[in-house]
mmCIF file of C-alpha atoms and ligand atoms in Angstrom:
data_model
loop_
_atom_site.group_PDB
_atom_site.id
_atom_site.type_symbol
_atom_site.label_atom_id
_atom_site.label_comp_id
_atom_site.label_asym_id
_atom_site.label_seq_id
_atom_site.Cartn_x
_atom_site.Cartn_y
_atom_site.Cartn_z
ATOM 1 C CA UNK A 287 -137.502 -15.797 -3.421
ATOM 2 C CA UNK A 288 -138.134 -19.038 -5.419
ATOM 3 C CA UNK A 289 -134.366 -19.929 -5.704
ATOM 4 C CA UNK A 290 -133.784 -19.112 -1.509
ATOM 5 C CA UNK A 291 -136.804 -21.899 -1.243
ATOM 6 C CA UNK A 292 -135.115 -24.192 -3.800
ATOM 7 C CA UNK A 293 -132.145 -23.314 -1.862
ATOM 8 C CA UNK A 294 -133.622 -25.057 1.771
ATOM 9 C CA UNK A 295 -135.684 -27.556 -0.193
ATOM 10 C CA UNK A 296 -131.832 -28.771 -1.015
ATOM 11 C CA UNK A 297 -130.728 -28.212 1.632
ATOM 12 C CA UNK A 298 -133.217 -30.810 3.405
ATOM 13 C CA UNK A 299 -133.069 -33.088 1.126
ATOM 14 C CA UNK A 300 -128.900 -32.850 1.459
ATOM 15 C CA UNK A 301 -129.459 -33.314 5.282
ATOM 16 C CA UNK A 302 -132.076 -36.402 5.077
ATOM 17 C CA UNK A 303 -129.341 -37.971 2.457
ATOM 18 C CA UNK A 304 -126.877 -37.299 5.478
ATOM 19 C CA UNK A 305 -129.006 -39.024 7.972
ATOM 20 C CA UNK A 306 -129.618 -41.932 6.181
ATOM 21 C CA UNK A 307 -126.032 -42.175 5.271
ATOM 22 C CA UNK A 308 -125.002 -41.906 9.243
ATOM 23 C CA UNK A 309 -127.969 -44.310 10.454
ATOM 24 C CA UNK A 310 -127.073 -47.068 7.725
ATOM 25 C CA UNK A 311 -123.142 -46.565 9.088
ATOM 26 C CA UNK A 312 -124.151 -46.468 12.919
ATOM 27 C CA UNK A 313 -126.494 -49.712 12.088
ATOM 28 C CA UNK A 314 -123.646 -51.848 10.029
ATOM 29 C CA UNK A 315 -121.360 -51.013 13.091
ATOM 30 C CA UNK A 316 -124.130 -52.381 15.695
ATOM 31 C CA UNK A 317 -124.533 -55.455 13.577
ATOM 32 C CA UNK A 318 -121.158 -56.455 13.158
ATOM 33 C CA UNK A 319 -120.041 -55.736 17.158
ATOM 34 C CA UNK A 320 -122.787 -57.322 17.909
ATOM 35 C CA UNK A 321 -122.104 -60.662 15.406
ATOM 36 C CA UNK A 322 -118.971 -60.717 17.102
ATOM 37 C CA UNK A 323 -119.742 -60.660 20.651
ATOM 38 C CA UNK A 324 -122.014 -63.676 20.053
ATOM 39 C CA UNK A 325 -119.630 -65.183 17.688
ATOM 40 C CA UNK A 326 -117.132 -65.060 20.576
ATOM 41 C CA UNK A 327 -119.475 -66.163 22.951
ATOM 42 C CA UNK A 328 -120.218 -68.897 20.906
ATOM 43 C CA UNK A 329 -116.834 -69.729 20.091
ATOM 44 C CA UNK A 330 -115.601 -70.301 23.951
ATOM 45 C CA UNK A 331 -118.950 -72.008 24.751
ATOM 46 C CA UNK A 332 -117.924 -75.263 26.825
ATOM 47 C CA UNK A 333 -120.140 -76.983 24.301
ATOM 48 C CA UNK A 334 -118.361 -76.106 21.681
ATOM 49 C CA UNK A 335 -115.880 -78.133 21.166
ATOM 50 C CA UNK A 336 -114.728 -76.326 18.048
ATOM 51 C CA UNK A 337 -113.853 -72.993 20.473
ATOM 52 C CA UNK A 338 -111.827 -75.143 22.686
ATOM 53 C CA UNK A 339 -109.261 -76.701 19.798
ATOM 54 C CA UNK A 340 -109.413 -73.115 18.765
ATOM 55 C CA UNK A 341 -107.889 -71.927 22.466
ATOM 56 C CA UNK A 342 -105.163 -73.704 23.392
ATOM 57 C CA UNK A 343 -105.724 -72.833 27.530
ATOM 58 C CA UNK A 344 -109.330 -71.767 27.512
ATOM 59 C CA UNK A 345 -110.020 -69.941 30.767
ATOM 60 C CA UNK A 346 -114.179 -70.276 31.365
ATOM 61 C CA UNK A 347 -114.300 -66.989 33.201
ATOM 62 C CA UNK A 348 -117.185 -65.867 30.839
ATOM 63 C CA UNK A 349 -119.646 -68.301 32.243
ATOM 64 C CA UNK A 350 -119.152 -66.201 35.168
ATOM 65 C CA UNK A 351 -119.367 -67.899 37.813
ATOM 66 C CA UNK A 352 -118.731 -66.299 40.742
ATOM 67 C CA UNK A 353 -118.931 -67.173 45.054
ATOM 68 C CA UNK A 354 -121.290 -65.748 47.283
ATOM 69 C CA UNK A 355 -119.204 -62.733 47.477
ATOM 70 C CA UNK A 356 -119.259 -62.420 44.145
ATOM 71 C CA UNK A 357 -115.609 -63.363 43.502
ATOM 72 C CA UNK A 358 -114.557 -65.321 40.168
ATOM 73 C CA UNK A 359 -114.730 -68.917 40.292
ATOM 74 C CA UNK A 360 -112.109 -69.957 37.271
ATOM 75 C CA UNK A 361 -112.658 -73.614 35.140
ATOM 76 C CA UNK A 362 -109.684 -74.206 33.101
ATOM 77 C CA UNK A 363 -109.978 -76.693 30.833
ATOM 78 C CA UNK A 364 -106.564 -78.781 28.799
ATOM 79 C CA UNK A 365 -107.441 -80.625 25.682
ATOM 80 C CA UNK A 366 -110.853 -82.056 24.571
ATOM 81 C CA UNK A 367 -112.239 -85.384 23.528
ATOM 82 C CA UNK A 368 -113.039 -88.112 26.310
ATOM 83 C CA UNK A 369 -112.904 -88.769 28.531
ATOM 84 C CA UNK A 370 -112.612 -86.229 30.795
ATOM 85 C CA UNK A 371 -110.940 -85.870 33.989
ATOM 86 C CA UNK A 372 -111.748 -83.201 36.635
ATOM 87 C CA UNK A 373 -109.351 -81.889 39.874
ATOM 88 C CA UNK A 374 -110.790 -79.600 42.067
ATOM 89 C CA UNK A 375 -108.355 -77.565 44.486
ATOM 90 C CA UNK A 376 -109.924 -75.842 47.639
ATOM 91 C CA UNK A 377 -113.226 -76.526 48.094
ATOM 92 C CA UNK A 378 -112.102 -76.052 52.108
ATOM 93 C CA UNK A 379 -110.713 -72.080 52.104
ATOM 94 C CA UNK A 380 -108.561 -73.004 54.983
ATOM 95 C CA UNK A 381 -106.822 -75.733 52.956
ATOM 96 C CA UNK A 382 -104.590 -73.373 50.628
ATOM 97 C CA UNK A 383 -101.917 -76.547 49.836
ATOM 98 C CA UNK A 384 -104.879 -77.692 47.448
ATOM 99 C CA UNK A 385 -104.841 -74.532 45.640
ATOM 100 C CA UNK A 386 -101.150 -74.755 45.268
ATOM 101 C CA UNK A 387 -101.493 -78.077 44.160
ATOM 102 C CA UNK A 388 -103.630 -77.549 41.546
ATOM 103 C CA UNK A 389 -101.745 -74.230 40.304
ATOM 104 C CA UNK A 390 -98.885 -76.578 40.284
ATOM 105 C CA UNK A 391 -101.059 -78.588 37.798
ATOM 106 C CA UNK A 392 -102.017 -75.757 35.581
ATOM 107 C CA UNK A 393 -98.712 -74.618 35.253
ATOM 108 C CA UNK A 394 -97.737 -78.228 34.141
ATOM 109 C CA UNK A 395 -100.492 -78.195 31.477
ATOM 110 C CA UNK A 396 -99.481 -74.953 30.527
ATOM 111 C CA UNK A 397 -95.731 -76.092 29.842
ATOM 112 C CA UNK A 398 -95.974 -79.376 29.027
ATOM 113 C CA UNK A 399 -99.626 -80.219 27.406
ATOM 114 C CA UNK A 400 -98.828 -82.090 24.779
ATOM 115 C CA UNK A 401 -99.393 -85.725 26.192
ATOM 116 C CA UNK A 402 -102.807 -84.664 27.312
ATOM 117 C CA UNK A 403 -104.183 -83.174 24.610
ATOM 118 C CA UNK A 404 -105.787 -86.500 23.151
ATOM 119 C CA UNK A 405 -108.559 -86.490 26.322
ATOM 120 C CA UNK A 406 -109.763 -83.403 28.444
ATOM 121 C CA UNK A 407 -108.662 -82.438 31.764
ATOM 122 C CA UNK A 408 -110.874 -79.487 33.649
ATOM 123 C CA UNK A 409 -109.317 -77.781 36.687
ATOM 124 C CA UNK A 410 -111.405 -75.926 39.006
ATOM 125 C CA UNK A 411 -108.046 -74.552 41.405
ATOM 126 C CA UNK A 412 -109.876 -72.651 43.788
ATOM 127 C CA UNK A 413 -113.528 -73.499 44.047
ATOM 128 C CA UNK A 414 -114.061 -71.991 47.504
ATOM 129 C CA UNK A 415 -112.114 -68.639 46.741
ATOM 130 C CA UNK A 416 -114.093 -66.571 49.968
ATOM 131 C CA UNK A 417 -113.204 -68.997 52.637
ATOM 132 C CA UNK A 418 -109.810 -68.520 51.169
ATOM 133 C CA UNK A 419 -109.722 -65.215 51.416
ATOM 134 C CA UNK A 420 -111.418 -65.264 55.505
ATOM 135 C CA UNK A 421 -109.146 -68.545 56.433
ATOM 136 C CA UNK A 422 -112.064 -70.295 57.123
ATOM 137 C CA UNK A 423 -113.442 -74.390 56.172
ATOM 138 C CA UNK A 424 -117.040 -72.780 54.863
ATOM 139 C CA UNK A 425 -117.867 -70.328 52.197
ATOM 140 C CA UNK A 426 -119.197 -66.823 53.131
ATOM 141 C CA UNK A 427 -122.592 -68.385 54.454
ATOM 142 C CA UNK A 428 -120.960 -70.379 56.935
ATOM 143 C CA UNK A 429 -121.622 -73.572 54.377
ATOM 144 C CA UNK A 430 -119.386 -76.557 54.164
ATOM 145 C CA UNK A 431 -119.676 -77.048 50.446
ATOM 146 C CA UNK A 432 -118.053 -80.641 50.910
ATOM 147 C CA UNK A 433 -121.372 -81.114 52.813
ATOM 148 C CA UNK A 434 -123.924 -79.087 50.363
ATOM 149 C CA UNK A 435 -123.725 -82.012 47.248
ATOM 150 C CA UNK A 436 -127.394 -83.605 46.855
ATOM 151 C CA UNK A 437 -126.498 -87.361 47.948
ATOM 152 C CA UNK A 438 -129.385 -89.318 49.155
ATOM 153 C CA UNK A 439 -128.219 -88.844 52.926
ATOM 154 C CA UNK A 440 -127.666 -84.917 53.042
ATOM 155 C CA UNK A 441 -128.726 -83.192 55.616
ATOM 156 C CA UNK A 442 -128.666 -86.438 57.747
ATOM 157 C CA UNK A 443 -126.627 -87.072 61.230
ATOM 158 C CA UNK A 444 -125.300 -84.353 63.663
ATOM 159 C CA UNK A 445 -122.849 -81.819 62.322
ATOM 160 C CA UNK A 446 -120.439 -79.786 63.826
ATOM 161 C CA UNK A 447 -120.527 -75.493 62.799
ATOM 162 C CA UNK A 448 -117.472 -75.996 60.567
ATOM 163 C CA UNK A 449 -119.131 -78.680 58.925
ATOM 164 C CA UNK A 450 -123.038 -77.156 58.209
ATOM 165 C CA UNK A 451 -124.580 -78.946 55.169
ATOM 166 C CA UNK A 452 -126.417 -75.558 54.724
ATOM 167 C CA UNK A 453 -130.439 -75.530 54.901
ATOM 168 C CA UNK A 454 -130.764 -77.210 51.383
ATOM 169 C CA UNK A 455 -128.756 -79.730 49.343
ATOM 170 C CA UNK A 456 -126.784 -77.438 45.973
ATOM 171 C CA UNK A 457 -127.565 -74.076 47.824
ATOM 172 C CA UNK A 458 -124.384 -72.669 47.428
ATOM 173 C CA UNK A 459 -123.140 -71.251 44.261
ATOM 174 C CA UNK A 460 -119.822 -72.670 44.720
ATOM 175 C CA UNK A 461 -121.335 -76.337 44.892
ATOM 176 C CA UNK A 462 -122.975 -75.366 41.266
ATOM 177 C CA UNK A 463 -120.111 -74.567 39.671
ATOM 178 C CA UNK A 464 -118.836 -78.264 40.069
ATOM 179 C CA UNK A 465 -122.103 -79.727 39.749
ATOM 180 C CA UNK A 466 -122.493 -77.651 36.059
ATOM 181 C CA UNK A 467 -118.887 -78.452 34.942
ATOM 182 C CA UNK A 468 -119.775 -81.997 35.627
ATOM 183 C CA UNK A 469 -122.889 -81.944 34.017
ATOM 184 C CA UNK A 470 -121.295 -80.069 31.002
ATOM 185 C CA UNK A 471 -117.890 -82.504 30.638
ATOM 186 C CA UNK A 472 -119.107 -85.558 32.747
ATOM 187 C CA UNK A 473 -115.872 -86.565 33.960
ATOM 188 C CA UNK A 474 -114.811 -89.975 34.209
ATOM 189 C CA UNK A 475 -112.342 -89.664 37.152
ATOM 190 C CA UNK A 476 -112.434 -86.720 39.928
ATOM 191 C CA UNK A 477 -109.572 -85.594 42.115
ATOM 192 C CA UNK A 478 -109.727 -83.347 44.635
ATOM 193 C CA UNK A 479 -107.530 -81.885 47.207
ATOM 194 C CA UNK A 480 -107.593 -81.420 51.214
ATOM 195 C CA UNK A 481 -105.610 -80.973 54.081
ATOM 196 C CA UNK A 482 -104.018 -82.306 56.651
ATOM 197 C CA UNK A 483 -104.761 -86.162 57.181
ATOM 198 C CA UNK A 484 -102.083 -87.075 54.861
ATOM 199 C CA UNK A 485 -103.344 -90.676 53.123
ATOM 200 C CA UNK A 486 -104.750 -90.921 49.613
ATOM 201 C CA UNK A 487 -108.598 -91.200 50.175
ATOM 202 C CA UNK A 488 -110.949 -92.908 47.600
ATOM 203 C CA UNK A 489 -115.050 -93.148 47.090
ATOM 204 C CA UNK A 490 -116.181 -95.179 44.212
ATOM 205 C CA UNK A 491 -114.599 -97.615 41.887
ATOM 206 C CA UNK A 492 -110.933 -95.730 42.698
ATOM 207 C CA UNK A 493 -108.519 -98.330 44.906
ATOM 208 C CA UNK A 494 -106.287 -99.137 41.903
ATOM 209 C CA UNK A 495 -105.575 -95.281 41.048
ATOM 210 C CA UNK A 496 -105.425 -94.558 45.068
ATOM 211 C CA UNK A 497 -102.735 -97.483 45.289
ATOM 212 C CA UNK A 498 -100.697 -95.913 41.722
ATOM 213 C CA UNK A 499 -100.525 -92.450 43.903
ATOM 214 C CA UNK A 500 -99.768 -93.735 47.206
ATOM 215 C CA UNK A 501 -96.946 -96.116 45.504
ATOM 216 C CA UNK A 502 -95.982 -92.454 44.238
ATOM 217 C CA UNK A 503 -95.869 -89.744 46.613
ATOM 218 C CA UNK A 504 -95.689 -92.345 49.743
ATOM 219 C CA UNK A 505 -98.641 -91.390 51.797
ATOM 220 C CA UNK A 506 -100.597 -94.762 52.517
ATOM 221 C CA UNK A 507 -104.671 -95.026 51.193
ATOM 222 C CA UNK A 508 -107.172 -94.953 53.365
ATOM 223 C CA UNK A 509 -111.022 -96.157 51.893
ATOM 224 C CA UNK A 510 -112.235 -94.770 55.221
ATOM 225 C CA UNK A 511 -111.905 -91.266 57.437
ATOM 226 C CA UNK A 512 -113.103 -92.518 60.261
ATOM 227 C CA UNK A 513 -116.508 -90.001 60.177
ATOM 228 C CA UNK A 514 -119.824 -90.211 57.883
ATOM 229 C CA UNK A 515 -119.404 -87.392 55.398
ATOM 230 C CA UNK A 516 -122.988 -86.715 54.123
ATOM 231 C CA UNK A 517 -123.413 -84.192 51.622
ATOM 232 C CA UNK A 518 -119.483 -84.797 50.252
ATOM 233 C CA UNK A 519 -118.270 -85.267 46.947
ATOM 234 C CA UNK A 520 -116.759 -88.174 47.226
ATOM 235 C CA UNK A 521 -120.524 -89.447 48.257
ATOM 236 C CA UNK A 522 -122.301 -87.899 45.533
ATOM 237 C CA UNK A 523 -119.811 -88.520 42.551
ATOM 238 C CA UNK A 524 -118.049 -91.741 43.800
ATOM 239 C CA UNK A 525 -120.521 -93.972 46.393
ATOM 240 C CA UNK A 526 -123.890 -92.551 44.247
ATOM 241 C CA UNK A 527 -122.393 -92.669 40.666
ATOM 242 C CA UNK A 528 -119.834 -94.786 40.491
ATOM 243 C CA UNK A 529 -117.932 -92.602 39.627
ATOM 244 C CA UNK A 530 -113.637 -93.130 40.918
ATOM 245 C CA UNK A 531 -112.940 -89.970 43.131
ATOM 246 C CA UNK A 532 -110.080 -89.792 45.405
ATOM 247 C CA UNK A 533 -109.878 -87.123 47.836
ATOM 248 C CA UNK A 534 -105.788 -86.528 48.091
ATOM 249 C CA UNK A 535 -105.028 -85.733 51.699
ATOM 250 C CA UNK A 536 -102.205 -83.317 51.727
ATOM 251 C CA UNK A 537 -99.665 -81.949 54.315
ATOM 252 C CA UNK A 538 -99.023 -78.380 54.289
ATOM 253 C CA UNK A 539 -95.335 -78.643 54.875
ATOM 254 C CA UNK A 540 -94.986 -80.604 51.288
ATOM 255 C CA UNK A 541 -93.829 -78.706 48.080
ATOM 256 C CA UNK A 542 -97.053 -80.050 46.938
ATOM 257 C CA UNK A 543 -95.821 -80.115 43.299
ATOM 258 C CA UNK A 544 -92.301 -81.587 44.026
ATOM 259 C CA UNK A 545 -94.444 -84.252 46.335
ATOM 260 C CA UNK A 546 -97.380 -84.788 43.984
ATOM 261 C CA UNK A 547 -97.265 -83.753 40.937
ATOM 262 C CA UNK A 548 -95.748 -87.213 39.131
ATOM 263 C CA UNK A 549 -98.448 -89.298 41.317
ATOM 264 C CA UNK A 550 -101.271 -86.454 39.657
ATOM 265 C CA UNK A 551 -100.191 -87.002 36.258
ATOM 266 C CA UNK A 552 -99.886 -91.141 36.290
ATOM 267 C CA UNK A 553 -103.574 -91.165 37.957
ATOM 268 C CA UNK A 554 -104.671 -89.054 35.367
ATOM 269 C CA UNK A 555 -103.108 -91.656 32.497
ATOM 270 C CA UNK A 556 -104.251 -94.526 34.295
ATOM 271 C CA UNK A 557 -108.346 -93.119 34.500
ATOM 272 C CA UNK A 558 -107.689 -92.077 30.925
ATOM 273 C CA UNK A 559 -106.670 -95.436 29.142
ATOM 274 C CA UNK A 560 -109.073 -97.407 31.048
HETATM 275 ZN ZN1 ZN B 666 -110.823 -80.368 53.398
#
């Protein structure tokens, strides 16, 4: 009778030995998964600067960003150091050349990085990726994100449905992810892409880098559309910050990398070694 109770009283003791064996193992295995999930959070943190020599093409999808719909918005960003250069493709969904454009642009990086490495370049290729997928101007609340940027005249003058500023300036999410990347990198040259004027476009301190494209790919610079565009980019970054941004008119029927992609790359050396 005594030994059967020695018997359980090991027997408990052999099973509490077990437990704490198990709960140490389980714990170590939470703590290191863990360590690493923040390490690699840490380690392809914009601002860390040490993650991005580490990655040769980092790929910011973790920051998730994402459209109104929920879809990804990607930031890819070449190189590091400054100063820092940003192209934006797409910000109009029905303007897909831009997106080709700037895929054309990535792929260049990709292949050829090397003379680029010595300053940062951040592409945003699609930054309006549900009007892309509809075929429409707006994002998926009927916005015109080229309208949404908080310049000191948003919201102001008449404006046509495909060109609503939305109720508030930086409503739209797509509008933050360029407005965060630029806060994040703050680029020193922006350069983004339309359709279908055709002519090399420029707000801001940007005629001599509008005149190296133009004497490029051979469409002719314009400083003026023709309309007030409240709310734009080119407003917010170039006319309120002084900041060069050309707005590269494009024409569908281009191979826009055959077309462009030489006058891309000597705008971005020029803004670069100024
Ligand atoms: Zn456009």
């Amino acid at each position: 009778m005594r030994a059967e109770k020695q018997g359980i009283a090991n027997k408990g003791t052999l099973i509490d030995h077990h437990c704490i064996k198990w709960g140490i193992l389980i714990f170590r295995i939470i703590c290191f998964t863990d360590f690493n999930y923040v390490k690699h959070r840490w380690e392809n943190h914009p601002m860390n600067a040490q993650g991005r020599v580490n990655q040769e093409y980092p790929v910011l999808t973790h920051l998730n960003f994402r459209s109104v719909m929920g879809r990804e918005i990607d930031v890819h960003v070449f190189g590091y150091g400054e100063p820092t250069t940003m192209v934006i493709g797409g910000i109009h969904g029905n303007e897909p050349c831009g997106i080709d454009l700037a895929g054309g642009l990535i792929k260049e990086f990709k292949t050829h990085s090397a003379p680029y490495l010595e300053s940062r370049v951040v592409v945003i290729p699609k930054a309006n990726p549900d009007g892309f997928i509809a075929g429409t101007r707006v994002n998926a609340r009927g916005v015109d994100i080229n309208r949404n940027f908080p310049t000191k005249d948003f919201h102001r003058g008449t404006f046509t449905q495909n060109c609503n500023p939305g109720k508030l300036a930086a409503s739209e999410p797509e509008t933050n992810v360029i407005l965060q990347m630029a806060a994040i990198f703050r680029p020193q040259f922006i350069l983004s892409f339309h359709a279908e004027l055709g002519c090399v476009n420029y707000d801001g301190p940007g005629v001599q880098i509008a005149q190296a494209i133009a004497a490029e790919n051979g469409l002719p610079v314009r400083k003026d559309l023709g309309y007030a565009t409240p709310g734009s980019l080119g407003t917010y970054f170039g006319v309120e910050r002084n900041i060069p941004v050309i707005t590269l008119e494009l024409l569908s029927q281009d191979e826009q990398w055959t077309r462009h992609g030489k006058a891309i790359l000597k705008a971005i050396r020029m803004s670069q070694s100024e």
